Every structure is written in structure tokens, then in C-alpha cells.
Tab-separated table of C-alpha atoms and ligand atoms in Angstrom:
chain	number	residue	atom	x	y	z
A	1	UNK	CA	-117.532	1.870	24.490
A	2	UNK	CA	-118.818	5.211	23.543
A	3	UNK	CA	-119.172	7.513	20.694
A	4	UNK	CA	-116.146	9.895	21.216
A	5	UNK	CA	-118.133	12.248	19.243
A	6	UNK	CA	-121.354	11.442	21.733
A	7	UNK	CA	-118.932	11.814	24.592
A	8	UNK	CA	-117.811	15.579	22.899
A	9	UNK	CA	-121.477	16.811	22.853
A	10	UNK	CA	-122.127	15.768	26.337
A	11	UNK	CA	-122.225	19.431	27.118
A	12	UNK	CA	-124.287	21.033	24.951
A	13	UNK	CA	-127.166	22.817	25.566
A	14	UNK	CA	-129.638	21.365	22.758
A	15	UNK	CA	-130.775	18.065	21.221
A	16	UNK	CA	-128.210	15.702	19.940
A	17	UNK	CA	-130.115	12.814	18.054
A	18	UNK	CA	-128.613	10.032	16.176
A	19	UNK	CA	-129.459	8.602	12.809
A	20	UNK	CA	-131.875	11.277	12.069
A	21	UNK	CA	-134.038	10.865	8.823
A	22	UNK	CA	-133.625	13.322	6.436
A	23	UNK	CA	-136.301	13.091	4.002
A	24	UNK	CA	-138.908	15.779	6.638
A	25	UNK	CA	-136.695	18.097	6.952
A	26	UNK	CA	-136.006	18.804	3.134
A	27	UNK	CA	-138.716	20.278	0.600
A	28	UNK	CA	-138.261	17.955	-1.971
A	29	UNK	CA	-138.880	14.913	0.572
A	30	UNK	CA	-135.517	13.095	0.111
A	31	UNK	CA	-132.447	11.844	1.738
A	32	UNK	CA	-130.876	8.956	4.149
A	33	UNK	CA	-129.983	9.829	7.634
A	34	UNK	CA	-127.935	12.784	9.306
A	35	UNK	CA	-125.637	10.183	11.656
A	36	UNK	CA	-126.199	12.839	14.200
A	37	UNK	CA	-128.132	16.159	14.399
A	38	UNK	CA	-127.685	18.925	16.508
A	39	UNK	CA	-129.917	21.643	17.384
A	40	UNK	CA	-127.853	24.016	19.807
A	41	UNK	CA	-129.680	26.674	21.916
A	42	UNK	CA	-127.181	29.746	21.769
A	43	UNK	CA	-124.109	30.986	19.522
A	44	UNK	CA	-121.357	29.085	22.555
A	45	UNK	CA	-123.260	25.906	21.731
A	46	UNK	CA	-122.634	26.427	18.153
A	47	UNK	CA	-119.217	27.350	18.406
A	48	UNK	CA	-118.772	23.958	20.805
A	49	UNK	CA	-120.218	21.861	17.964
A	50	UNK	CA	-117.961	23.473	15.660
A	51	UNK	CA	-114.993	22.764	18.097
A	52	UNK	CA	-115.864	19.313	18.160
A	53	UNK	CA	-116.367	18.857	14.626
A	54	UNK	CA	-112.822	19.674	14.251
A	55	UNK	CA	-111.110	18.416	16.700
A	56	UNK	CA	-112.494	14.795	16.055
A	57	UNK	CA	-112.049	15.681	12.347
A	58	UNK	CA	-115.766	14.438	11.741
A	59	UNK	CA	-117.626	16.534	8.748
A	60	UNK	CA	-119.982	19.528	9.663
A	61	UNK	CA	-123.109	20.288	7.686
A	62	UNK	CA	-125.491	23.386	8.526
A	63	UNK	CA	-128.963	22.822	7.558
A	64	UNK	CA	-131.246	26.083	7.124
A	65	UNK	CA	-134.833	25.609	5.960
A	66	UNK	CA	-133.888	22.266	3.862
A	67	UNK	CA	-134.853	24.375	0.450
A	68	UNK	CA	-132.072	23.964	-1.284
A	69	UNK	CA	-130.574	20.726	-0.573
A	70	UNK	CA	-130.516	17.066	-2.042
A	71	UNK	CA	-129.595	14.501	0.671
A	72	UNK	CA	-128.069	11.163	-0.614
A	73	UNK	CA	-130.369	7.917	-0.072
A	74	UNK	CA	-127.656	6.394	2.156
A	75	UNK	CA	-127.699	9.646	4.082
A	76	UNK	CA	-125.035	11.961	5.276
A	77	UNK	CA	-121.941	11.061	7.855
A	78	UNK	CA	-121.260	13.540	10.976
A	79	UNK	CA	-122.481	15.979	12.045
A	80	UNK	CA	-125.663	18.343	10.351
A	81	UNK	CA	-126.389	21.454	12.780
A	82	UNK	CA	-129.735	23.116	13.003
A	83	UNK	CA	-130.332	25.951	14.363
A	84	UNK	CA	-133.686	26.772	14.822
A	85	UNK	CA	-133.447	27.655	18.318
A	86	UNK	CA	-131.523	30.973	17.571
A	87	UNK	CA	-134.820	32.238	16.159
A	88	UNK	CA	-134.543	35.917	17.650
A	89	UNK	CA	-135.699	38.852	16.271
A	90	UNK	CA	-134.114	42.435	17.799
A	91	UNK	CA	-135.038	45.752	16.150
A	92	UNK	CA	-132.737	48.759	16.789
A	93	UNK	CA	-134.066	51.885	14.982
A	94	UNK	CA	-134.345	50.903	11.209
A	95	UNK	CA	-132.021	47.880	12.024
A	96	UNK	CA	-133.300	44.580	12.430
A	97	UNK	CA	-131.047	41.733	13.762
A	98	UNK	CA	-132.274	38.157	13.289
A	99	UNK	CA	-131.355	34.861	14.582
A	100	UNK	CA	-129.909	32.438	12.210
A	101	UNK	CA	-132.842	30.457	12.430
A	102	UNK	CA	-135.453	32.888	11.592
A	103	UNK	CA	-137.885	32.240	8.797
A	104	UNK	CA	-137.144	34.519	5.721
A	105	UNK	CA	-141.182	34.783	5.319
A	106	UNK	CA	-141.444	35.618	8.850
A	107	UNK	CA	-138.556	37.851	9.005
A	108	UNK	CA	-140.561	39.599	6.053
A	109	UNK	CA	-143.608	39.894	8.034
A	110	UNK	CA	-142.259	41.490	11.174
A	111	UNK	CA	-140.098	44.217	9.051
A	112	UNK	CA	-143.561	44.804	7.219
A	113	UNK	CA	-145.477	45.187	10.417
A	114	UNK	CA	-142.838	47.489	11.809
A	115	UNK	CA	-142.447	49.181	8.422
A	116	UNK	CA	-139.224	48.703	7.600
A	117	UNK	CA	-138.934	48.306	4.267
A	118	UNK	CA	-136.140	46.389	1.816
A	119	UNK	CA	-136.331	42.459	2.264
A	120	UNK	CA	-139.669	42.677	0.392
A	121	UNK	CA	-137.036	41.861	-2.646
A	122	UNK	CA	-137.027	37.796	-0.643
A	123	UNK	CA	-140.194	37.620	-0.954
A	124	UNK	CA	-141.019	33.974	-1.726
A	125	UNK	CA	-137.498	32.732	-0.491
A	126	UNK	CA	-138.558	29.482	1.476
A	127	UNK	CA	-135.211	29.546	3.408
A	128	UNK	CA	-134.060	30.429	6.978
A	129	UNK	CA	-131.881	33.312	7.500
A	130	UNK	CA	-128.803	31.604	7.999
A	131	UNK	CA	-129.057	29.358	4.951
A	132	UNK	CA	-130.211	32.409	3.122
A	133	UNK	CA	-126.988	34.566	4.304
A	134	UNK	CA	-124.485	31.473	3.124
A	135	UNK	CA	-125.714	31.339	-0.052
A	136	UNK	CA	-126.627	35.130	-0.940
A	137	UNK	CA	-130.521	34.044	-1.385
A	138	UNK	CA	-132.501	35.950	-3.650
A	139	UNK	CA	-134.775	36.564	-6.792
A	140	UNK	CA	-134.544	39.365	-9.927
A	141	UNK	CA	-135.465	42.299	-7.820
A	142	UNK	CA	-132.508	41.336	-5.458
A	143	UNK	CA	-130.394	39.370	-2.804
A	144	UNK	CA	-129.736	38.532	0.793
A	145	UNK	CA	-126.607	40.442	0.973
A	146	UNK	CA	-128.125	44.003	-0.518
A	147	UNK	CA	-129.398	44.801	2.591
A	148	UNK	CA	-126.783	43.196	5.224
A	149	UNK	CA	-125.267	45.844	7.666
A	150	UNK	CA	-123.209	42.945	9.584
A	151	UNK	CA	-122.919	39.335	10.812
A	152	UNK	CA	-122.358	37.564	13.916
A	153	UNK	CA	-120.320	34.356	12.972
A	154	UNK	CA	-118.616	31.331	14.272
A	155	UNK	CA	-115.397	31.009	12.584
A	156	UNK	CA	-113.340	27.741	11.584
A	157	UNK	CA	-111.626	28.209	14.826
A	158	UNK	CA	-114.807	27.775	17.183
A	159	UNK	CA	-114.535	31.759	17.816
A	160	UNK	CA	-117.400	34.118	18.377
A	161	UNK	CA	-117.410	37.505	16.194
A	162	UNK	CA	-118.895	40.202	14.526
A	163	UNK	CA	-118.223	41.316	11.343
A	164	UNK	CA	-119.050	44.371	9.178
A	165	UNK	CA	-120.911	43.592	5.238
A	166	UNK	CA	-117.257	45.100	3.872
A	167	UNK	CA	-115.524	41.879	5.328
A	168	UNK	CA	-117.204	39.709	2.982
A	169	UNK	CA	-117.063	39.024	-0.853
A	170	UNK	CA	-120.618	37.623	-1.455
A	171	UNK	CA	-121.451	37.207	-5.464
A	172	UNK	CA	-124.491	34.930	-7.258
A	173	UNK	CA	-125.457	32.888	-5.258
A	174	UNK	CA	-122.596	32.603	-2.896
A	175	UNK	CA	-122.503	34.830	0.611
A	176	UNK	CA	-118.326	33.505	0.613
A	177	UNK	CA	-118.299	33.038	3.799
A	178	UNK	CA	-115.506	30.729	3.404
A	179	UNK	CA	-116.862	27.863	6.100
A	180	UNK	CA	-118.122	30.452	8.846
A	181	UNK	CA	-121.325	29.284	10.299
A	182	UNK	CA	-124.432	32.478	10.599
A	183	UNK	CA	-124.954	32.757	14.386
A	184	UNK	CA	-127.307	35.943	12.989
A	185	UNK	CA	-127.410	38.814	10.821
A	186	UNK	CA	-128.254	42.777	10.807
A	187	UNK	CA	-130.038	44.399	8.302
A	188	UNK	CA	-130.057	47.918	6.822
A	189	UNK	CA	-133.947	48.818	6.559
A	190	UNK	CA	-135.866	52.017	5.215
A	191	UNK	CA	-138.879	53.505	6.846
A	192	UNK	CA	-141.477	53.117	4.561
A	193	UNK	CA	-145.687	52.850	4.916
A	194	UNK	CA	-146.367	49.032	5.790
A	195	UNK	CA	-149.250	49.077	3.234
A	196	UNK	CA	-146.555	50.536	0.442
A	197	UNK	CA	-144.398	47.518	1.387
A	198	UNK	CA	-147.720	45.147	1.612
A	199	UNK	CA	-147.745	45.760	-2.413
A	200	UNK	CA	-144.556	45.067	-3.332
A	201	UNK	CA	-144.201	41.507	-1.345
A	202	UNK	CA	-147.674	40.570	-3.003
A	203	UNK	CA	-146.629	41.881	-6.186
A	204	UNK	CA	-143.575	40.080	-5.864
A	205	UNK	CA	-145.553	36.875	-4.628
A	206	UNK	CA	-148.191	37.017	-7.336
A	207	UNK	CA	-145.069	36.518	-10.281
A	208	UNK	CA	-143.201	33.752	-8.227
A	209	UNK	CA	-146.382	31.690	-7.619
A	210	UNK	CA	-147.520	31.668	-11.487
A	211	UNK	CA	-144.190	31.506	-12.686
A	212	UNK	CA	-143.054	28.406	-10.179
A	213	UNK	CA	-144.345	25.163	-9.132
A	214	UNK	CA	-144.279	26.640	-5.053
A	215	UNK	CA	-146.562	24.122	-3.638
A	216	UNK	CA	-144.384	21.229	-4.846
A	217	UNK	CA	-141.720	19.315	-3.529
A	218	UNK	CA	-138.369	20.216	-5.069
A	219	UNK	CA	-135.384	22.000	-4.510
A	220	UNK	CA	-136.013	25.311	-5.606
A	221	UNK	CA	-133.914	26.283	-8.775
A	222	UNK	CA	-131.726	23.291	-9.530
A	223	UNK	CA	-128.985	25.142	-11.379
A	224	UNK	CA	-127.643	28.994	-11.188
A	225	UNK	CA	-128.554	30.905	-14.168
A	226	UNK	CA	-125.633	31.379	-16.669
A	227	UNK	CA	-124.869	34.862	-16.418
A	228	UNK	CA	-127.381	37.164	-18.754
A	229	UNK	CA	-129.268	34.033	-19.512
A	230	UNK	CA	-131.873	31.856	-17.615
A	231	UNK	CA	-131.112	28.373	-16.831
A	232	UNK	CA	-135.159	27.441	-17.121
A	233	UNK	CA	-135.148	28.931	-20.498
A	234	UNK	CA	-132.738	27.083	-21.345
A	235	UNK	CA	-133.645	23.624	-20.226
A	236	UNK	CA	-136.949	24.470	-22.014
A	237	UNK	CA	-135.916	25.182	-25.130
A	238	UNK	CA	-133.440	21.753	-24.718
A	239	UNK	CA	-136.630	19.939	-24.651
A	240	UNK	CA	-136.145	18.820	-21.566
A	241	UNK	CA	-139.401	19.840	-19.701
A	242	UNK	CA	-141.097	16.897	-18.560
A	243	UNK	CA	-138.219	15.083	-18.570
A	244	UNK	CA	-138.838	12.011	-15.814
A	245	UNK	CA	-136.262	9.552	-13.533
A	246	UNK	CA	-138.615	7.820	-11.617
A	247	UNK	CA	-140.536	10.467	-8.929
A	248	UNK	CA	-138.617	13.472	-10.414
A	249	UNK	CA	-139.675	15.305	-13.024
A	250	UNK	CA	-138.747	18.642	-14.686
A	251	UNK	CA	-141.815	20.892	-13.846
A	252	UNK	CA	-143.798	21.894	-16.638
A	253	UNK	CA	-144.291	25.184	-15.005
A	254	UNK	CA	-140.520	26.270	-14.286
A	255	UNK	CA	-137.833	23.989	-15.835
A	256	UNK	CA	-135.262	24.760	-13.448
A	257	UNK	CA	-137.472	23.094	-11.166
A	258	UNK	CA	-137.885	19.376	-10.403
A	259	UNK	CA	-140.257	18.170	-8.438
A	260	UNK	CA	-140.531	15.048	-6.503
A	261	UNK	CA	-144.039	13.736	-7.391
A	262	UNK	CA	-143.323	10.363	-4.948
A	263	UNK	CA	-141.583	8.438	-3.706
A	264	UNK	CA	-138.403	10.256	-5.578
A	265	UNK	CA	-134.923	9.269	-4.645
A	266	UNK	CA	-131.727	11.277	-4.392
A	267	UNK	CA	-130.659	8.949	-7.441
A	268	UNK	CA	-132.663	9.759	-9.461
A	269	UNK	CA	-132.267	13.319	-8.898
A	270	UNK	CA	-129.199	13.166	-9.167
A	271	UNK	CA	-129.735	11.088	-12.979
A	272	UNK	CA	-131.993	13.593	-13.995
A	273	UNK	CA	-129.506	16.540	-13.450
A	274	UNK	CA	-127.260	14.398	-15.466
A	275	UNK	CA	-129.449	13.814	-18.086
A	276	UNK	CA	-131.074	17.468	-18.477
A	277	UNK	CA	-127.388	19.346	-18.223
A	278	UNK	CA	-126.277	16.473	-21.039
A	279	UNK	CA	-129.140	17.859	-23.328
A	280	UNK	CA	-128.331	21.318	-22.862
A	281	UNK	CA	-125.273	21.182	-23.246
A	282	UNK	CA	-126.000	19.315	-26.818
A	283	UNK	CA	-128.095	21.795	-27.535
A	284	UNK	CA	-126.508	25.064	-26.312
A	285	UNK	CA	-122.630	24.445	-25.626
A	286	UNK	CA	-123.609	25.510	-22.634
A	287	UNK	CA	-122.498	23.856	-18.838
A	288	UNK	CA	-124.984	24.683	-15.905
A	289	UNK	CA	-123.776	24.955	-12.919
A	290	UNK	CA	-125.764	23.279	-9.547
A	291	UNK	CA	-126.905	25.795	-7.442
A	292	UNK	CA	-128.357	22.709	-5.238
A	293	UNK	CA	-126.157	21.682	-2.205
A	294	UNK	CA	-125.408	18.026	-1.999
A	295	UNK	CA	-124.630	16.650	0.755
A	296	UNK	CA	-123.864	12.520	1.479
A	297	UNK	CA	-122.688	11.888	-2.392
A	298	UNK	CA	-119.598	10.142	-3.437
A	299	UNK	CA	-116.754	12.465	-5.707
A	300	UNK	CA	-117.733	10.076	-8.383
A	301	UNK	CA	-121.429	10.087	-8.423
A	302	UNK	CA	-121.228	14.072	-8.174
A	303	UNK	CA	-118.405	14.050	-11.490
A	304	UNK	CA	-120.876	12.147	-13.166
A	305	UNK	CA	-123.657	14.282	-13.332
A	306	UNK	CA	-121.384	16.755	-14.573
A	307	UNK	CA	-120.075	14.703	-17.425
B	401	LIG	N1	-138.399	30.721	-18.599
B	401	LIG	C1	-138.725	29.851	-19.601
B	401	LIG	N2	-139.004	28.556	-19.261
B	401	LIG	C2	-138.950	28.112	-17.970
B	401	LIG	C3	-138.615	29.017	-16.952
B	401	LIG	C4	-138.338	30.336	-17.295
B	401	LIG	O1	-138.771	30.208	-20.774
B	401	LIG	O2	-139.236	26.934	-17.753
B	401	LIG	C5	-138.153	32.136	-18.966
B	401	LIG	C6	-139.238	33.028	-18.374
B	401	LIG	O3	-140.346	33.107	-19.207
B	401	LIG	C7	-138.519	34.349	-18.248
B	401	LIG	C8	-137.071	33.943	-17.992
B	401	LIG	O4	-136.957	32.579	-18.385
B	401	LIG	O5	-138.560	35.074	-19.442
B	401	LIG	C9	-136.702	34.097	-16.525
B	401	LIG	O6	-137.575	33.294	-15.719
B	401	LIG	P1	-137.943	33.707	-14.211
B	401	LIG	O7	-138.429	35.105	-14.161
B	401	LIG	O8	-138.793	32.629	-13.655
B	401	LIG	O9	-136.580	33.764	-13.479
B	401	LIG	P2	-135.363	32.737	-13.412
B	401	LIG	O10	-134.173	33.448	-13.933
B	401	LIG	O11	-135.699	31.424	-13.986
B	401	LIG	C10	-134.640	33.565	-11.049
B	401	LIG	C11	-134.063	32.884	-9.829
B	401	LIG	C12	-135.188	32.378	-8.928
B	401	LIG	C13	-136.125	33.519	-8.597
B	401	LIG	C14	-136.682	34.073	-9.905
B	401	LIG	C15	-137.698	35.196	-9.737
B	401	LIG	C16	-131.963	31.689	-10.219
B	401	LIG	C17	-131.346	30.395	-10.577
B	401	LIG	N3	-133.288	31.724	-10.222
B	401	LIG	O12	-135.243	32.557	-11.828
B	401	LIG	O13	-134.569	31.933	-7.748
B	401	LIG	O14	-137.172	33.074	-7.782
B	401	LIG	O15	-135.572	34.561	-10.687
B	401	LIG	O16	-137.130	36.277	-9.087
B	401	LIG	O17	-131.270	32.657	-9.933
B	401	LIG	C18	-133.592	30.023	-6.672
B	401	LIG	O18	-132.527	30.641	-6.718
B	401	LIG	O19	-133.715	28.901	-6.106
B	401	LIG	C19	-134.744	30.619	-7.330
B	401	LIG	C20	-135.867	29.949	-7.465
């Protein structure tokens, strides 16, 4: 007999693959397999996934660039979307609307080229528009949401719309879009002299790549910074850099940063977040947060790396 979920999908325009690996399409190189991924071509594809998802009551993941995500080993149960096919990019005067799969560096590129200035502030942000939307992306000089003028969305209810920036509460780290998947998003630019912007993204770039261990497999920034403090400070002066489970080490370059230098498992991840927010939290009274999206974990493996 088949799938019910396989039978669902029969209609959508895009791949459908089963028992996917995970570990290629994350940075950090880890995770078991998606039991199905979905790429869907256009925003009525995505909003028949989500449909599906919840009528059959089977759990939805979206997956943007795979920056910021840890994958259990055994993998991850329903359904993870991708949507790199939605990979548009529209200008409209100093507006520029992108696909939910767009590159952030190459959505930087074309505003440069066209001179439209104000996402230089992502500059090194390895994630895809989408992703970067959900979770209010950014560095010190700024975030994703500074410069959103509206979003097109699929809502919990498999509907199509557009909203305006003022119908969403984004804060640190979090674009609060309360489950709504980013079909794409419109951005508020400034005119400015491409070579004028060319400085600030290299600028920009030339402090992220000393500063962080870019060319190595991890996560990005494991925790959110505490607010007014820096969670790699922190973990430094903890003693924790260096710090090892196996593959997975706490960079010496950046300890909010751990790299996968490998074969590194999602367990061992997973251990070393224990271990490193244990010391800290000896050492400063103070409980970091995971700014890391897990996906495929049991409640109590996730409780304890937090106790
Ligand atoms: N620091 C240390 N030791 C470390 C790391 C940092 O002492 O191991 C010190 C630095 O010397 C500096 C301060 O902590 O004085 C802040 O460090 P940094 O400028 O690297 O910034 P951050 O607060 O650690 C944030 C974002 C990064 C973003 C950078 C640069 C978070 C959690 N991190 O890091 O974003 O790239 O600013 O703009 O908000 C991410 O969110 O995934 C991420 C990488």
C-alpha cells in the first residue's frame, strides 16, 4: 500500500525524494535523513505541501541555506521543504523583491551592481533569504528585518498573502513569524554609488573573516548573545575554547563557534553545547540560549543540554 503522504504530493510541481541524507546540505556536515524532501517550484506548491503537512498531521521543517541547523544522527521525520527553486530576483525602483530561495551573498551582489544600497549590513550571512527572514539574520551593523518593506507568506492555513513589515514583531534573532513559511520578501533600498557600497561589504567582510572560523564547518554562532554581552566572550573567558567531543571542537578563533573537524556527529554536538553552557554557567551565572535550530532530537536529549 502506499505512502498516504506520497499519495498527497502526487501533485506537486517539484522533487519529492525520500530518505534524503542530511549531512550535504548542512555547513557543519551533520545529520540522519529528511524522511522526505520537497523542493516545490512556485508559492501554490508550497502552500500544497503545507496543506498536506497538516492535514496528515506529519511535521514540517523549512530548510534555508543549512547554516544554522544541527540535524540529529537518526535524522528528521516528515516533511523538510526546500525551496531553492523560488530563487527570483525583481527590482521595482529602489525595491528589490527576492525569492525565498535566493542567496543572501548573491542577493548582496545584485543590489550592489544595481546600487542599491542597505543589505551590505548581511554581509557574510551564509543563509538564504527565507531562512534569513525567519530568523531576523544579521551581524553588529544590523539585521534582516531593518530593511524589509513586506513579505509574501504561506500561512498555517495553506493561504497565499502579502503582508506589510508593521504586521510582524521580529526581535534578536527571531523574524516571529509565528509558523508562516517565506514565499519571498521586499526590501527598502537607498541609491547609493556601487563602489561606496563595494567598501562597506568588504569592510564588513574583512572583520567577519579574521574574527570567525568562515571556511569551517559549523553552525555559525551556536548560542544568541546575552543581551549587552557576547556569548564568545564569554565561553572564552569560561575556558572553554578548545573544548573537544569527538569531531567538534570550540574554535580557537570565535568561541561561539564549533566546528566539525570530521567525522562529527550531532551527539556530540549536542554534548559539547552541554558541556560548554555547564562551564559558563559555573563561571558566570549566566544561561545561553541556542540560537542553533535542532531539528530530529528527542524533548529529553534537547532538556539535557540545557541542564
Ligand atoms: N570575543 C572574544 N572571544 C571570542 C569571540 C569574541 O573575546 O571567542 C569578543 C570579541 O573580541 C569582541 C566581542 O567578543 O570584543 C564581540 O565579538 P564579535 O565582534 O565577533 O561579535 P559577536 O557578538 O561574537 C555577533 C553575531 C555574529 C556576527 C558578529 C559580527 C550573535 C550571536 N553573533 O557575534 O552573528 O557575525 O556579531 O557582526 O549575534 C550568527 O548569528 O550566527 C553570527 C555569527
Amino acid at each position: 500500500m502506499q505512502d498516504p503522504l506520497a499519495i498527497a504530493l502526487r501533485d506537486l510541481r517539484g522533487s519529492v525524494r525520500w530518505n534524503v541524507p542530511m549531512r550535504p546540505m548542512t555547513h557543519v556536515r551533520i545529520g540522519g535523513p529528511a524522511q522526505c524532501l520537497v523542493a516545490p517550484l512556485s508559492e501554490e506548491d508550497v502552500a500544497l505541501v503545507v496543506r498536506v503537512c497538516r492535514d496528515l498531521d506529519v511535521p514540517m521543517h523549512v530548510l534555508g541555506g543549512g547554516s544554522n541547523v544541527l540535524v540529529a544522527d537518526r535524522g528528521v521525520r516528515g516533511v523538510v521543504v526546500h525551496l531553492g527553486a523560488l530563487n527570483r530576483v525583481v527590482r521595482d525602483g529602489t525595491r528589490l523583491t527576492a525569492g525565498a530561495g535566493v542567496t543572501v551573498p548573491s542577493l548582496l551582489r545584485g543590489a550592489r551592481e544595481a546600487g542599491l544600497a542597505g543589505l551590505e549590513v548581511l554581509t557574510g550571512v551564509p543563509a538564504e533569504v527565507g531562512g534569513a527572514v525567519a530568523m531576523n539574520a544579521g551581524t553588529r551593523e544590523g539585521e534582516t528585518f531593518d530593511r524589509l518593506h513586506a513579505l509574501t507568506v504561506v500561512d498555517r492555513n495553506a493561504e497565499v498573502s502579502v503582508l506589510e513589515r508593521a504586521d510582524f514583531r521580529p526581535s534578536y534573532r527571531d523574524g516571529g513569524l509565528g509558523g508562516r513559511v517565506v514565499v519571498d520578501a521586499t526590501f527598502d533600498l537607498d541609491e547609493d554609488d556601487p563602489k561606496a557600497i563595494y567598501a562597506r561589504f568588504e569592510s564588513f567582510l574583512r572583520y567577519r573573516n579574521a574574527t570567525q572560523p568562515v571556511s569551517e564547518r559549523s553552525v555559525g554562532c551556536v548560542f544568541k548573545n546575552p543581551a549587552g554581552e557576547s556569548a564568545g566572550r564569554l565561553i572564552e573567558q569560561a575556558g572553554c575554547k578548545l573544548m573537544r567531543r569527538g569531531a567538534i571542537q570550540v574554535s580557537a578563533r570565535h568561541a561561539n563557534y564549533f566546528v566539525n573537524d570530521g567525522e562529527g556527529t550531532a551527539a556530540d554536538f549536542l554534548g559539547l553545547i552541554r558541556d560548554v553552557r555547564a562551564r559558563v554557567r559555573d563561571v558566570f551565572g549566566t544561561e545561553l540560549q541556542l540560537e542553533v535550530k535542532t531539528w530530529g532530537f528527542r524533548e529529553e536529549e534537547l532538556r539535557l543540554a540545557e541542564s
